[in-house]
Coordinates of N, CA and C in Angstrom, one line a residue:
X187 N 170.5 137.6 95.4 CA 169.4 138.3 96.1 C 169.8 138.5 97.6
X188 N 169.6 139.7 98.1 CA 169.9 140.0 99.5 C 168.8 139.5 100.3
X189 N 169.1 138.8 101.4 CA 168.1 138.3 102.4 C 167.4 137.0 102.0
X190 N 167.7 136.4 100.9 CA 167.1 135.2 100.5 C 165.7 135.4 100.0
X191 N 164.9 134.3 100.0 CA 163.5 134.4 99.6 C 162.7 135.1 100.6
X192 N 161.9 136.0 100.1 CA 161.0 136.8 101.0 C 159.6 136.7 100.4
X193 N 158.6 136.7 101.2 CA 157.2 136.7 100.7 C 156.4 137.7 101.5
X194 N 155.2 137.9 101.0 CA 154.3 138.8 101.6 C 153.6 138.2 102.8
X195 N 153.3 138.9 103.8 CA 152.5 138.5 104.9 C 151.5 139.5 105.2
X196 N 150.4 139.1 105.9 CA 149.4 140.0 106.3 C 148.9 139.6 107.7
X197 N 148.8 140.6 108.6 CA 148.2 140.3 109.9 C 147.5 141.6 110.4
X198 N 146.3 141.5 110.9 CA 145.6 142.6 111.4 C 144.8 142.1 112.6
X199 N 144.8 142.8 113.7 CA 144.1 142.4 114.9 C 143.1 143.5 115.2
X200 N 141.9 143.0 115.6 CA 140.8 143.9 115.9 C 140.3 143.6 117.3
X201 N 140.5 144.6 118.2 CA 140.1 144.4 119.6 C 138.7 144.8 119.9
X202 N 138.0 143.9 120.6 CA 136.6 144.2 121.0 C 136.5 143.9 122.5
X203 N 136.9 144.8 123.3 CA 136.9 144.5 124.8 C 138.0 143.4 125.0
X204 N 137.5 142.3 125.8 CA 138.5 141.2 126.0 C 138.7 140.3 124.9
X205 N 137.9 140.5 123.8 CA 138.0 139.6 122.6 C 138.9 140.2 121.6
X206 N 139.6 139.4 120.8 CA 140.5 139.9 119.7 C 140.3 139.0 118.5
X207 N 140.0 139.6 117.4 CA 139.8 138.9 116.1 C 141.1 139.1 115.4
X208 N 141.8 138.0 115.0 CA 143.1 138.1 114.3 C 142.9 137.7 112.8
X209 N 143.2 138.6 111.9 CA 143.1 138.3 110.5 C 144.5 138.2 109.9
X210 N 144.7 137.1 109.1 CA 146.0 136.9 108.5 C 145.8 136.2 107.2
X211 N 146.9 136.0 106.5 CA 146.9 135.4 105.2 C 146.3 134.0 105.3
X212 N 146.5 133.3 106.5 CA 146.1 132.0 106.7 C 144.6 131.9 107.0
X213 N 144.0 133.0 107.4 CA 142.6 133.0 107.7 C 142.2 133.8 109.0
X214 N 141.2 133.4 109.7 CA 140.7 134.2 110.8 C 140.9 133.4 112.1
X215 N 141.5 134.0 113.1 CA 141.6 133.4 114.4 C 141.0 134.3 115.5
X216 N 141.0 133.8 116.7 CA 140.4 134.7 117.7 C 141.1 134.4 119.1
X217 N 141.0 135.3 120.0 CA 141.5 135.1 121.3 C 140.6 135.9 122.3
X218 N 140.7 135.4 123.5 CA 139.9 136.1 124.6 C 140.7 136.0 125.9
X219 N 140.7 137.1 126.6 CA 141.4 137.2 127.9 C 141.9 138.6 128.2
X220 N 142.6 138.7 129.2 CA 143.2 140.0 129.6 C 144.7 139.9 129.7
X221 N 145.2 140.8 130.6 CA 146.7 141.0 130.7 C 147.3 139.7 131.3
X222 N 146.7 139.0 132.2 CA 147.3 137.9 132.8 C 147.1 136.5 132.2
X223 N 146.0 136.3 131.5 CA 145.7 135.0 130.9 C 144.9 135.2 129.5
X224 N 145.3 134.4 128.6 CA 144.6 134.5 127.2 C 144.5 133.1 126.6
X225 N 143.3 132.9 126.1 CA 143.0 131.6 125.3 C 143.0 132.0 123.8
X226 N 143.7 131.3 123.0 CA 143.9 131.7 121.6 C 143.5 130.5 120.7
X227 N 142.8 130.7 119.6 CA 142.6 129.7 118.6 C 143.1 130.3 117.2
X228 N 144.1 129.7 116.6 CA 144.7 130.3 115.4 C 143.8 130.0 114.2
X229 N 144.2 130.6 113.1 CA 143.4 130.4 111.8 C 143.5 129.0 111.4
X230 N 144.5 128.3 111.7 CA 144.6 126.9 111.2 C 144.1 125.9 112.3
X231 N 143.5 126.4 113.4 CA 142.8 125.5 114.3 C 143.6 125.2 115.6
X232 N 144.9 125.6 115.7 CA 145.6 125.3 116.9 C 145.1 126.1 118.0
X233 N 145.1 125.6 119.2 CA 144.7 126.2 120.4 C 145.7 126.3 121.5
X234 N 145.8 127.4 122.2 CA 146.8 127.5 123.3 C 146.3 128.5 124.3
X235 N 146.9 128.3 125.5 CA 146.6 129.1 126.7 C 147.9 129.8 127.0
X236 N 147.9 131.1 127.3 CA 149.1 131.8 127.7 C 148.8 132.5 129.0
X237 N 149.7 132.3 130.0 CA 149.6 133.0 131.3 C 150.8 133.9 131.4
X238 N 150.6 135.2 131.8 CA 151.7 136.1 131.9 C 151.7 136.8 133.2
X239 N 152.9 137.3 133.6 CA 153.0 138.2 134.8 C 153.2 139.6 134.2
X240 N 152.2 140.4 134.3 CA 152.3 141.7 133.7 C 153.5 142.5 134.2
X241 N 154.2 143.2 133.4 CA 155.3 144.1 133.8 C 156.6 143.4 134.0
X242 N 156.7 142.0 133.8 CA 157.9 141.3 134.1 C 158.5 140.7 132.8
X243 N 157.7 140.6 131.8 CA 158.2 139.9 130.5 C 158.1 138.4 130.6
X244 N 157.7 137.9 131.8 CA 157.6 136.4 131.9 C 156.2 135.9 131.5
X245 N 156.3 134.8 130.7 CA 155.0 134.2 130.3 C 155.2 132.7 130.2
X246 N 154.1 132.0 130.2 CA 154.0 130.5 130.1 C 152.9 130.2 129.1
X247 N 153.2 129.4 128.1 CA 152.3 129.0 127.0 C 152.1 127.5 126.9
X248 N 150.9 127.0 126.8 CA 150.7 125.6 126.7 C 149.7 125.4 125.5
X249 N 150.1 124.4 124.7 CA 149.3 124.0 123.6 C 148.1 123.1 124.2
X250 N 146.9 123.3 123.6 CA 145.8 122.6 124.1 C 145.3 121.6 123.1
X251 N 146.1 120.6 122.9 CA 145.7 119.5 122.0 C 146.0 119.9 120.5
X252 N 145.5 119.0 119.6 CA 145.8 119.2 118.2 C 144.9 120.2 117.6
X253 N 144.7 120.1 116.3 CA 143.9 121.1 115.6 C 142.4 120.8 115.9
X254 N 141.7 121.9 115.9 CA 140.2 121.7 116.1 C 139.5 121.3 114.9
X255 N 138.2 121.4 114.9 CA 137.4 121.0 113.8 C 137.2 122.1 112.8

């Protein structure tokens, strides 16, 4: 088989102003923020904060503890 095991994935993002709803095979996550800073909670409960310098490609991401409730 060429490329080894492959599976299906699904990801859809819906933007509502500064809010973003992220739909994936794992469930529903959300994020809020703008070009410079964003808080994200993934479908499996992980949380992180991302800070970016727009136009440079530079970013910093920090995990905010373990899984949520």
